[in-house]
GROMACS .gro file of C-alpha atoms in nm:
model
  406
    1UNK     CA    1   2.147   4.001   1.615
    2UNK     CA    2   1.868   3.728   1.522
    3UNK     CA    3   2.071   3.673   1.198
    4UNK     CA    4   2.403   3.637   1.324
    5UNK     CA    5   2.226   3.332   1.577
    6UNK     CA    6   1.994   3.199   1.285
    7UNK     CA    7   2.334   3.155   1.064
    8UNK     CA    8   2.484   3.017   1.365
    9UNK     CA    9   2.199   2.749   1.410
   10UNK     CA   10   2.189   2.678   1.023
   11UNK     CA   11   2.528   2.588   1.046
   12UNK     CA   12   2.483   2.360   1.395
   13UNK     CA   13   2.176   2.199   1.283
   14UNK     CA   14   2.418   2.076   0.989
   15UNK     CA   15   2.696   1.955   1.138
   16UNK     CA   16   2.427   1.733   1.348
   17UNK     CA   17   2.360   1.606   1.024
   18UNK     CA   18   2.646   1.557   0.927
   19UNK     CA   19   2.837   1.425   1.160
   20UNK     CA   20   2.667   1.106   1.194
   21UNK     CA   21   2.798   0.988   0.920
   22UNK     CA   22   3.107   1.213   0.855
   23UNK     CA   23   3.129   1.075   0.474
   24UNK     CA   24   3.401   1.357   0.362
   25UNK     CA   25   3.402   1.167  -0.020
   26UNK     CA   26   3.008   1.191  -0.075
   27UNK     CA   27   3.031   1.512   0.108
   28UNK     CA   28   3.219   1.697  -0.190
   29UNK     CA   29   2.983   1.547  -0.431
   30UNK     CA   30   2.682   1.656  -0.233
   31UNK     CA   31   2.804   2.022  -0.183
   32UNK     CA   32   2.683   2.194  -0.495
   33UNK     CA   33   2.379   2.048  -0.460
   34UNK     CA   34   2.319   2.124  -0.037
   35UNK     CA   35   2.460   2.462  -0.131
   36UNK     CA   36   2.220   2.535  -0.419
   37UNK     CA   37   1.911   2.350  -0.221
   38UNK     CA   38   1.992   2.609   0.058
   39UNK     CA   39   1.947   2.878  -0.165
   40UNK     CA   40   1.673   2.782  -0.312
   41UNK     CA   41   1.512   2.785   0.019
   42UNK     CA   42   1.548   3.136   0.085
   43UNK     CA   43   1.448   3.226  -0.267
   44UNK     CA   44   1.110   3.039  -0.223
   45UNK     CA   45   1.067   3.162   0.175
   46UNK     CA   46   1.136   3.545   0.034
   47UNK     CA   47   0.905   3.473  -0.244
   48UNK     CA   48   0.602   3.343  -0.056
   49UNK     CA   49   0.639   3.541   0.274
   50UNK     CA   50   0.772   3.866   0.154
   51UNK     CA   51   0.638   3.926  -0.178
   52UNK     CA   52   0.332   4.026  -0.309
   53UNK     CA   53   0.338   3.764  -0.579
   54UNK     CA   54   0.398   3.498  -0.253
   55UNK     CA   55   0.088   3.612  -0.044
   56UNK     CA   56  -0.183   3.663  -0.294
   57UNK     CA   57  -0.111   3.307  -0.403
   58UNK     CA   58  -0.132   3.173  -0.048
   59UNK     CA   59  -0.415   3.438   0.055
   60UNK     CA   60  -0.560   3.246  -0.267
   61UNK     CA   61  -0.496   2.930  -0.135
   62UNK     CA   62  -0.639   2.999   0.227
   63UNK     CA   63  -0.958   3.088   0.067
   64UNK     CA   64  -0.999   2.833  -0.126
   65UNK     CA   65  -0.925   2.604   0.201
   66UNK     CA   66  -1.148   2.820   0.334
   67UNK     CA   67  -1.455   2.737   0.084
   68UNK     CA   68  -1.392   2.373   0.096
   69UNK     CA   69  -1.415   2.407   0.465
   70UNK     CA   70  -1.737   2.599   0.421
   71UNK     CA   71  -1.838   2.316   0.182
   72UNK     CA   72  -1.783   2.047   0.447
   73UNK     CA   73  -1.976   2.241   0.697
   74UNK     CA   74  -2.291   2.175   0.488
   75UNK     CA   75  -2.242   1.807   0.500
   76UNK     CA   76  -2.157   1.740   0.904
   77UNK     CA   77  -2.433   1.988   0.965
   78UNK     CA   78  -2.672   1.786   0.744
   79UNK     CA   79  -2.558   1.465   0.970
   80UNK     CA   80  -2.490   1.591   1.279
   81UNK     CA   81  -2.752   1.876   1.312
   82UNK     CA   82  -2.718   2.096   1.574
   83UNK     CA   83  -2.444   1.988   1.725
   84UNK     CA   84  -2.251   2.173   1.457
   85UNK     CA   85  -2.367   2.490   1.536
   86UNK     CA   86  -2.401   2.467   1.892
   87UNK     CA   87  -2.163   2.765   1.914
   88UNK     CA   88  -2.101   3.029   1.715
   89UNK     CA   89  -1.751   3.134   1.759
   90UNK     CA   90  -1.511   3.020   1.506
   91UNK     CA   91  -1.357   2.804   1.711
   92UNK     CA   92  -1.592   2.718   1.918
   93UNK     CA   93  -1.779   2.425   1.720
   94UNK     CA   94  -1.628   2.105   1.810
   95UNK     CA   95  -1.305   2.005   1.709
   96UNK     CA   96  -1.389   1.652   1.553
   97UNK     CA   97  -1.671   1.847   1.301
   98UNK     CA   98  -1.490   2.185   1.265
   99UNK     CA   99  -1.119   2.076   1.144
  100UNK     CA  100  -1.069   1.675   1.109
  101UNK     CA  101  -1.396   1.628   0.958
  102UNK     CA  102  -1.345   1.825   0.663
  103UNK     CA  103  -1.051   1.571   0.573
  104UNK     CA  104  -1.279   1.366   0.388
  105UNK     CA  105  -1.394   1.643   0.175
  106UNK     CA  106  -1.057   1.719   0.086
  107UNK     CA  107  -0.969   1.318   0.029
  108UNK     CA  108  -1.225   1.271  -0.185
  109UNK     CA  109  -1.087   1.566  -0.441
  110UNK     CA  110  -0.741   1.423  -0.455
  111UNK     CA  111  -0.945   1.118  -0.517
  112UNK     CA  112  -1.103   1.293  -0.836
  113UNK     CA  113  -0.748   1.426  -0.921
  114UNK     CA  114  -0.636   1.097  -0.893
  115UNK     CA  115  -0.887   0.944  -1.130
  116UNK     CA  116  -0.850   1.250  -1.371
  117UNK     CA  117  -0.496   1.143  -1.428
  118UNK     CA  118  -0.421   1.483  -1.342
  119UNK     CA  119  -0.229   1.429  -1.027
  120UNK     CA  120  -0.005   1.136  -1.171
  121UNK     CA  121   0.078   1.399  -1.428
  122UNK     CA  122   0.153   1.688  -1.152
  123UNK     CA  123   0.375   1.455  -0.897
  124UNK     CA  124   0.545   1.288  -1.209
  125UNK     CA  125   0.659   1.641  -1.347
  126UNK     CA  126   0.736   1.807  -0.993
  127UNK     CA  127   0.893   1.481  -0.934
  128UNK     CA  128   1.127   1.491  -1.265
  129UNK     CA  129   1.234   1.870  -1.207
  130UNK     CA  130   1.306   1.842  -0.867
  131UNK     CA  131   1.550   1.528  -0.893
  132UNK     CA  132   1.727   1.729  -1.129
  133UNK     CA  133   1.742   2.003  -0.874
  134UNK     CA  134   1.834   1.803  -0.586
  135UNK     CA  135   2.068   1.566  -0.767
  136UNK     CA  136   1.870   1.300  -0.634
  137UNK     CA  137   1.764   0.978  -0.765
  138UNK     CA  138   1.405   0.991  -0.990
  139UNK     CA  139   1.226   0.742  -0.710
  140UNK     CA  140   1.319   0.969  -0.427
  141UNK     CA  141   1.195   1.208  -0.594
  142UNK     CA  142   0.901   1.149  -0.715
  143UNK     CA  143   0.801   1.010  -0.355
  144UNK     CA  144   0.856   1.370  -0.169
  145UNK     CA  145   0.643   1.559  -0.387
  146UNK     CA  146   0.375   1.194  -0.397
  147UNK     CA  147   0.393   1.226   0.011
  148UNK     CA  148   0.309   1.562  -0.023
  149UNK     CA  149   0.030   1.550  -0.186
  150UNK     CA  150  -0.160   1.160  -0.078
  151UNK     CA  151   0.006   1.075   0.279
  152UNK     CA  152   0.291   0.928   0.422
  153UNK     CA  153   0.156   0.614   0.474
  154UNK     CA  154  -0.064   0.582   0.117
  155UNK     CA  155   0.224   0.675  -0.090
  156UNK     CA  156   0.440   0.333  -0.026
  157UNK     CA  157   0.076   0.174  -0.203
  158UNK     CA  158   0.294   0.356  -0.520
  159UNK     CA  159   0.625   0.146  -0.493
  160UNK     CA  160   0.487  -0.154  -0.353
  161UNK     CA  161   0.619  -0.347  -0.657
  162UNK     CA  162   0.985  -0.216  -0.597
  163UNK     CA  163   0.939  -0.136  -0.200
  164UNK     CA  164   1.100  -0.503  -0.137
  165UNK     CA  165   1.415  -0.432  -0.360
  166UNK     CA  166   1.511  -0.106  -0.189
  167UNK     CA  167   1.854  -0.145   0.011
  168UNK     CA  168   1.836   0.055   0.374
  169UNK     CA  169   1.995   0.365   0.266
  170UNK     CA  170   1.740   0.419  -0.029
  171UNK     CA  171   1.407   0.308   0.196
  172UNK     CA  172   1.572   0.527   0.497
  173UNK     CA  173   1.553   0.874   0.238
  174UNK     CA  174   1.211   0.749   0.087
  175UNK     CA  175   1.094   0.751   0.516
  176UNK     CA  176   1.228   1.060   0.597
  177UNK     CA  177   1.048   1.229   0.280
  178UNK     CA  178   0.727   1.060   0.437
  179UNK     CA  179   0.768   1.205   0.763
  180UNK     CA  180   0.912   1.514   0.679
  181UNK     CA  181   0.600   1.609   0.467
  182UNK     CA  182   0.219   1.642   0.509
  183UNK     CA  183  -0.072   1.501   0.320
  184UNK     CA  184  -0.264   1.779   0.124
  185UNK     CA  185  -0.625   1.637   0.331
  186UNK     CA  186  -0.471   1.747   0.644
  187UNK     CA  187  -0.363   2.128   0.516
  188UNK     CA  188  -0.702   2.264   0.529
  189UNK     CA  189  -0.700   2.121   0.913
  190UNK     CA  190  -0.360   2.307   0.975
  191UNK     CA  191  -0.461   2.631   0.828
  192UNK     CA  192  -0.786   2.652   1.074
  193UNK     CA  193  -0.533   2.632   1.400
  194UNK     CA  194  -0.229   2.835   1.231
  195UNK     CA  195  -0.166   3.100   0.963
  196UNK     CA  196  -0.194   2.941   0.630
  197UNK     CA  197   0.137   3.153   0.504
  198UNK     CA  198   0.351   2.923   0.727
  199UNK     CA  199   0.170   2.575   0.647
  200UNK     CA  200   0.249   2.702   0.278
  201UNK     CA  201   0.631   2.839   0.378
  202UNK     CA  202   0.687   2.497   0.591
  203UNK     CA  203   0.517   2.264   0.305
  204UNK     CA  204   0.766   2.413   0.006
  205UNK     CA  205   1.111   2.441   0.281
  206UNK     CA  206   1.044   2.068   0.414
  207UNK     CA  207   1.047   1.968   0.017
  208UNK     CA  208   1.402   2.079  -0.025
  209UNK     CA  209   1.541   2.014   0.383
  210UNK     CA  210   1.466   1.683   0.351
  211UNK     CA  211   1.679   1.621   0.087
  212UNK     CA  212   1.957   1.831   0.266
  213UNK     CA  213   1.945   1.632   0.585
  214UNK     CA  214   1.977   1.297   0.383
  215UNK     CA  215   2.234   1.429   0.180
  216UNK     CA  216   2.434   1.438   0.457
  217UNK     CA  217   2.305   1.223   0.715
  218UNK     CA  218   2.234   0.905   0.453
  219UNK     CA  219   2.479   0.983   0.164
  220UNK     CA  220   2.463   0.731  -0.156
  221UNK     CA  221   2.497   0.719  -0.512
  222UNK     CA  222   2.278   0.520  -0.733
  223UNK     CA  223   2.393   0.373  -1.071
  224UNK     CA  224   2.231   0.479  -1.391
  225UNK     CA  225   2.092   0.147  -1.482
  226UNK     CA  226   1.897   0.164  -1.110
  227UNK     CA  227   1.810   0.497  -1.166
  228UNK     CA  228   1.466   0.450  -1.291
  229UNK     CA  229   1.104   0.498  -1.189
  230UNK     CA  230   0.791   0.373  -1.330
  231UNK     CA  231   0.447   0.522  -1.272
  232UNK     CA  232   0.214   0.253  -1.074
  233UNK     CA  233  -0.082   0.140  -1.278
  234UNK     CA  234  -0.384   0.233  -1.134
  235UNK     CA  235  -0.695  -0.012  -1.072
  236UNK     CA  236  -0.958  -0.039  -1.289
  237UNK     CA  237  -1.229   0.113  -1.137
  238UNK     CA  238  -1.523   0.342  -1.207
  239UNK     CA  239  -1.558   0.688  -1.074
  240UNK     CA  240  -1.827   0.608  -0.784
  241UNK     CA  241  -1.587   0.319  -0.680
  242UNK     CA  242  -1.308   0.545  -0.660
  243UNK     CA  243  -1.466   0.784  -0.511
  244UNK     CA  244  -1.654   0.580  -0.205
  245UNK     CA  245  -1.279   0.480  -0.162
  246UNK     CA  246  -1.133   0.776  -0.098
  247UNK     CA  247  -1.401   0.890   0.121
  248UNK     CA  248  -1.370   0.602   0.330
  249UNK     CA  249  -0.984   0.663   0.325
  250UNK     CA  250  -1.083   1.048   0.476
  251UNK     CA  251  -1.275   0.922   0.741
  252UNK     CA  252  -0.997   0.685   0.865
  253UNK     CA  253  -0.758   0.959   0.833
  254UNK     CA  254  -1.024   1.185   1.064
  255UNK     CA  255  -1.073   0.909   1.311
  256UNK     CA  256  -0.732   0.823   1.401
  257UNK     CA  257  -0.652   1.161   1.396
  258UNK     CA  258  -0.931   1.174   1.671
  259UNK     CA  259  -0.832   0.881   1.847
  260UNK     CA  260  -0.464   0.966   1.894
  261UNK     CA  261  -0.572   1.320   1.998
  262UNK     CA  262  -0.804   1.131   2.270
  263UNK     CA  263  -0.499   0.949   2.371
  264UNK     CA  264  -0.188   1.208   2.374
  265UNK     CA  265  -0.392   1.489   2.502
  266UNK     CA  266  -0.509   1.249   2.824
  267UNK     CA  267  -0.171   1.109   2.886
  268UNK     CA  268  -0.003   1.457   2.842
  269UNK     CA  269  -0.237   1.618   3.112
  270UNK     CA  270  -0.184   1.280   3.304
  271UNK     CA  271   0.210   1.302   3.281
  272UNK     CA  272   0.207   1.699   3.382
  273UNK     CA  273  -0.068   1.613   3.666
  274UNK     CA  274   0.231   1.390   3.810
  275UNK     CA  275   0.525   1.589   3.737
  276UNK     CA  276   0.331   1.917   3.911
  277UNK     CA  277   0.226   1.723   4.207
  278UNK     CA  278   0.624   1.609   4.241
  279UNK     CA  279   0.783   1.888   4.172
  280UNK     CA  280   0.591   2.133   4.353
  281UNK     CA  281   0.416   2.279   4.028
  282UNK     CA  282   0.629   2.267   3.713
  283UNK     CA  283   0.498   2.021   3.468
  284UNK     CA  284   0.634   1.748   3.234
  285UNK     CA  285   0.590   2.045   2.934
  286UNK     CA  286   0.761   2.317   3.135
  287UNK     CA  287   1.058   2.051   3.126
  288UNK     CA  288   1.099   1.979   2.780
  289UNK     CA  289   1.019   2.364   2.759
  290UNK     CA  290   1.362   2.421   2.939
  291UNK     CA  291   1.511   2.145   2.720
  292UNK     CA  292   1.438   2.264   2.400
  293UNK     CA  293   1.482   2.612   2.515
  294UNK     CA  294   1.886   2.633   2.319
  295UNK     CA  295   1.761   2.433   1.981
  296UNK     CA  296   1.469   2.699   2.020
  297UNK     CA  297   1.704   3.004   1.978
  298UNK     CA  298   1.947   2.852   1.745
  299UNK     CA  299   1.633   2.922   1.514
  300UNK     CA  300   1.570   3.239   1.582
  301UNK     CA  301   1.315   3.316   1.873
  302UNK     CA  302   1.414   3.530   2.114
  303UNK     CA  303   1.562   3.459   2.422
  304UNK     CA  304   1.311   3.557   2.639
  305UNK     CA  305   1.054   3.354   2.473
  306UNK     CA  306   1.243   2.992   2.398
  307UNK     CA  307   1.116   2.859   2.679
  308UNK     CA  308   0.747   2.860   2.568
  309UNK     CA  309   0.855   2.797   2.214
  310UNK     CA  310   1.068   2.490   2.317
  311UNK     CA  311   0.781   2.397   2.500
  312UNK     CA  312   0.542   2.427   2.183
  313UNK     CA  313   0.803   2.204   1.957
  314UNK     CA  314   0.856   1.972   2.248
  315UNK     CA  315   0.475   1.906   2.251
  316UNK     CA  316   0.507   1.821   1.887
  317UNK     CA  317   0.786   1.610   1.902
  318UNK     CA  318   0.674   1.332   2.176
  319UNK     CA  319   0.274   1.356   2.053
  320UNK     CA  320   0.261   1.492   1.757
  321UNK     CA  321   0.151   1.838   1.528
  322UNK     CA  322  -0.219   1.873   1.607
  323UNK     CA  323  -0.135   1.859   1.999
  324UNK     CA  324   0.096   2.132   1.972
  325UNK     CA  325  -0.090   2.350   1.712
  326UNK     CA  326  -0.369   2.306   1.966
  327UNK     CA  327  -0.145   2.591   2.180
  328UNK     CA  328  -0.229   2.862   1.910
  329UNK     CA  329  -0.596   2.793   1.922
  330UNK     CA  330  -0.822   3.014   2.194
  331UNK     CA  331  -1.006   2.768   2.430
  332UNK     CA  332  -1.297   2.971   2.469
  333UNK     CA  333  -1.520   3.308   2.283
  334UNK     CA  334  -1.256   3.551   2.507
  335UNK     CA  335  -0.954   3.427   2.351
  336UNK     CA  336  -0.791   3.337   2.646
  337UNK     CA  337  -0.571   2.991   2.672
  338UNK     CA  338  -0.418   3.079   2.330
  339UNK     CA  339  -0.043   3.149   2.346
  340UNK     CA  340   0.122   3.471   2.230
  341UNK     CA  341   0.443   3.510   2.086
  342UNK     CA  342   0.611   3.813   1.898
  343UNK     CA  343   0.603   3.775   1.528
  344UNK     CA  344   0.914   3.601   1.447
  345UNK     CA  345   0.902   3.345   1.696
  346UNK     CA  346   0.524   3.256   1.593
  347UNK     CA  347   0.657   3.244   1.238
  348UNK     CA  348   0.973   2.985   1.354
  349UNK     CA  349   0.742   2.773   1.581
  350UNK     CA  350   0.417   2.767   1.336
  351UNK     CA  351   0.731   2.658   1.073
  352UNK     CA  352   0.838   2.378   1.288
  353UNK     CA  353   0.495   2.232   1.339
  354UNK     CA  354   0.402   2.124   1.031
  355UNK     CA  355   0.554   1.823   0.938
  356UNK     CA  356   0.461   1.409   1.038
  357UNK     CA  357   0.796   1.437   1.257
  358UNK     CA  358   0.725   1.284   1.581
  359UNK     CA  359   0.746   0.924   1.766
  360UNK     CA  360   0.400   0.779   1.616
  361UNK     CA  361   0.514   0.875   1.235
  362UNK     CA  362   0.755   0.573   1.307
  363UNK     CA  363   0.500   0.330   1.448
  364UNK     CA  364   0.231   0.464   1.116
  365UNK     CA  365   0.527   0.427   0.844
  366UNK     CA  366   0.717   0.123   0.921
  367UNK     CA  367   0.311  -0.025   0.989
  368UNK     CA  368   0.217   0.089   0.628
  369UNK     CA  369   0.515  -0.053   0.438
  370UNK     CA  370   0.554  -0.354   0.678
  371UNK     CA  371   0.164  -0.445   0.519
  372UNK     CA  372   0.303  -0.476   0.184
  373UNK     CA  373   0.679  -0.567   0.228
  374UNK     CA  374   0.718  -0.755   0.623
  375UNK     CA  375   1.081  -0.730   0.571
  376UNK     CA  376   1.089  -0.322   0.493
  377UNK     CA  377   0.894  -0.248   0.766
  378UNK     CA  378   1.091  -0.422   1.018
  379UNK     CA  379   1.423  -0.256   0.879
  380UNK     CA  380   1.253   0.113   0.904
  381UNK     CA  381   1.142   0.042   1.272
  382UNK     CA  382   1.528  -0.044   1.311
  383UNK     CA  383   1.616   0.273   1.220
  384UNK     CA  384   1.288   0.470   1.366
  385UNK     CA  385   1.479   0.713   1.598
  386UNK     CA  386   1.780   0.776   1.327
  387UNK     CA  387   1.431   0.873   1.089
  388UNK     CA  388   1.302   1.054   1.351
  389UNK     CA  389   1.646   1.242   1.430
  390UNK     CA  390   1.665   1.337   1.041
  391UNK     CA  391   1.279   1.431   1.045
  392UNK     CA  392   1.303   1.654   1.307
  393UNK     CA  393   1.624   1.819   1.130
  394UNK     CA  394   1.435   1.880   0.862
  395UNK     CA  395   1.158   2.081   1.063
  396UNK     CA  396   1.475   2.282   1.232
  397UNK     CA  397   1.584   2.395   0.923
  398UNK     CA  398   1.286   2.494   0.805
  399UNK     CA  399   1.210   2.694   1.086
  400UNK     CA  400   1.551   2.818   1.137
  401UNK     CA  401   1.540   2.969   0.689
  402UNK     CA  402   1.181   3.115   0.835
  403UNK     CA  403   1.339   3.303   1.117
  404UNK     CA  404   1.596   3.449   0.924
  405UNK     CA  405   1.371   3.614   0.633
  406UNK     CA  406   1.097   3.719   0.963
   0.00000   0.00000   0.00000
C-alpha cells in the first residue's frame, strides 16, 4: 500500500512543480532528463540504503565524523574544562560544545582541502559530470555540488565576478541549489542528532531533486556561447592565513547557529505557550502537525503517525533543521522526550530534514549575495517564498524516493 501512495505523492509533488509555470515546450525538452534524474535517484537511494556496498561506505563515513568529533572534543575540553564533561551521557554534554562546536574543526579541513587545490579539483569534476547528467548548464552545476561542500552563503564568494550578470531565472536555480543543500561543516552536527545513513541518502537525493524541481518550476535554455564557467582564482595567501580564516569562518557558522537556536526555540515555546492557553491545550506545533499531516503521507508515513511527522517537518519549515532534528534527540540519561516513529516514517522525516529549506535560508542567501551584488540580492528576496516553495519540493521528493525504497 505505502508504494501505491509514495507513487501517488511523487507524481503530486510534481505537478506542484510544475504547474507554476505550465511551460509544455521546455517541458518536452526537460523530460528525458527529469525522467533519467528520477531514476538515478532510486539507483543511488537502493545503493546507499540497501546495499552492502552503500552502508559500509556511510558506516565509514559516520566514523570518520565520528573521530573528527572525538578530535574536537579535545580542543573545547582544553578551553572550556569541565564544563565539557559535566555529564557523561552522550547527549548529555551541552549542545553548543557537543555538536556546533565541532563545526570549526570540520571548517578548517575544507579549509586545507581548499588550499590543497584538491577540492577545486573535486567540485570542478563532480560539477562537469553532473551537468552532463542533468542537462544543465556548467555554472549551475558546478554551484550544487560547490554548496554542498562550502555553504550556501560562501559559495556566491565563487561567482562574485559573474553573480551581477545572471538574469532571474539563472540566479533563481543557483538559490534553490543553495538552499536545497548543506555545507559539509554542518554534517558531522546532523549525524550526532540523526542516523548518518539518511544525512548521506538526503545529501546525494537533494543533488539531483533540485535540479528536477527547477526543471520544471524555472525552465530555461542557455546558449552555447553563455554556457561557460571559469574556476575563481584563489587569494594569495599562506597556509596559517588560510587556515586562521577558515577557523574564524567555523566559529561564525557555530555562533549563529547558536544564536538562531536561542531565538526560534524561545519564540516556538512562546507561540505554543499562547496557542495552549487559547485553545484549551493544543499548541501552535500540534497545528501545523494537522496541516502537514496529507503532504506527510503523500511521502510515505503512515497514517497513523502523519500527524507527529507533519509536526516534525512543520518545525523545520518555519525555524529551521536543527530545531526539528532537536525532536529525535533524548532530553535527558532515560531517553525520554525523544520521539518514536516506525522505521519508514523515521527514514522519510530524518530525509526531509536535512536541507537549508526554511524562511531564514531566504533572509541568509539573498544577505550573502546582496554583499557582493546589491542588485541580486534584492531580486532573490523578490522571489524568497517561490525559492522557498521549490526548496521545500526538493526535500519532499527526497523524502518521498526514501519512503518508497524503506
Amino acid at each position: 500500500m505505502h508504494v501505491i501512495v509514495g507513487v501517488f505523492g511523487l507524481i503530486v509533488f510534481l505537478l506542484l512543480a510544475y504547474l507554476p509555470t505550465r511551460n509544455v515546450a521546455m517541458l518536452k525538452k526537460k523530460a528525458p532528463y527529469i525522467l533519467g534524474m528520477i531514476a538515478i535517484q532510486f539507483v543511488l537511494g537502493l545503493v546507499m540504503l540497501k546495499t552492502p556496498v552503500g552502508q559500509t561506505v556511510i558506516d565509514w563515513l559516520a566514523r570518520g565524523f565520528k573521530n573528527l568529533l572525538a578530535f574536537a572534543r579535545e580542543g573545547t575540553t582544553f578551553v572550556f574544562g569541565g564544563l565539557v564533561d559535566y555529564k557523561t551521557d552522550e547527549f548529555g554534554v551541552p549542545f553548543f560544545m557537543n555538536v556546533l562546536l565541532p563545526i570549526i574543526v570540520v571548517s578548517s579541513l575544507i579549509g586545507i582541502l581548499q588550499f590543497t587545490k584538491l577540492l577545486p579539483l573535486i567540485i570542478k569534476y563532480l560539477g562537469l559530470a553532473l551537468s552532463k547528467i542533468t542537462g544543465m548548464p556548467k555554472l549551475e552545476s558546478f554551484n550544487s555540488v560547490s554548496s554542498a561542500i562550502i555553504g550556501q552563503s560562501e559559495n556566491f564568494i565563487a561567482i562574485k565576478k559573474i553573480l551581477p550578470t545572471l538574469p532571474p531565472n539563472r540566479l533563481y536555480t543557483l538559490s534553490a541549489s543553495a538552499m536545497s543543500t548543506v555545507s559539509m561543516s554542518i554534517v558531522g552536527a546532523y549525524m550526532t542528532m540523526i542516523e548518518p545513513r539518511y544525512v548521506v541518502a538526503a545529501i546525494v537525493l537533494n543533488l539531483f531533486g533540485a535540479f528536477i524541481v527547477v526543471s520544471l518550476l524555472n525552465p530555461y535554455e542557455v546558449a552555447p556561447e553563455d554556457d561557460v564557467f571559469a574556476a575563481p582564482e584563489q587569494k594569495k595567501q599562506s597556509f596559517f592565513e588560510m587556515l586562521g580564516e577558515y577557523i574564524m569562518d567555523g566559529a561564525k557558522v557555530a555562533l549563529t547557529v547558536a544564536a538562531m537556536l536561542i531565538g526560534f526555540v524561545a519564540l516556538l515555546a512562546l507561540v505554543n505557550g499562547l496557542f495552549a492557553w487559547v485553545f484549551g491545550g493544543t499548541t501552535f506545533q500540534e497545528v501545523l502537525g494537522h496541516v502537514f499531516a496529507p503532504l506527510a503521507w503523500l511521502t510515505g508515513v503512515p497514517w497513523g503517525e502523519c500527524v507527529q511527522a507533519g509536526q516534525i517537518m512543520a518545525t523545520k519549515l518555519v525555524s529551521n533543521e536543527f530545531v526539528a532534528m532537536m525532536s529525535f534527540t533524548p532530553q535527558n540519561p532515560s531517553g525520554e522526550g525523544a520521539v518514536v516513529l516506525s522505521e519508514r516514517a523515521t527514514a522519510i522525516v530524518q530525509t526531509f530534514l536535512v536541507s537549508f529549506a526554511n524562511f531564514s535560508s531566504i533572509g541568509i542567501i539573498a544577505g550573502a549575495a546582496k554583499s557582493l551584488a546589491p542588485d541580486q540580492g534584492d531580486q532573490i528576496a523578490k522571489f524568497g517564498l517561490k525559492l522557498l516553495y521549490g526548496a521545500t519540493l526538493v526535500s519532499f521528493l527526497s523524502a518521498t524516493v526514501v519512503g518508497l525504497i524503506s
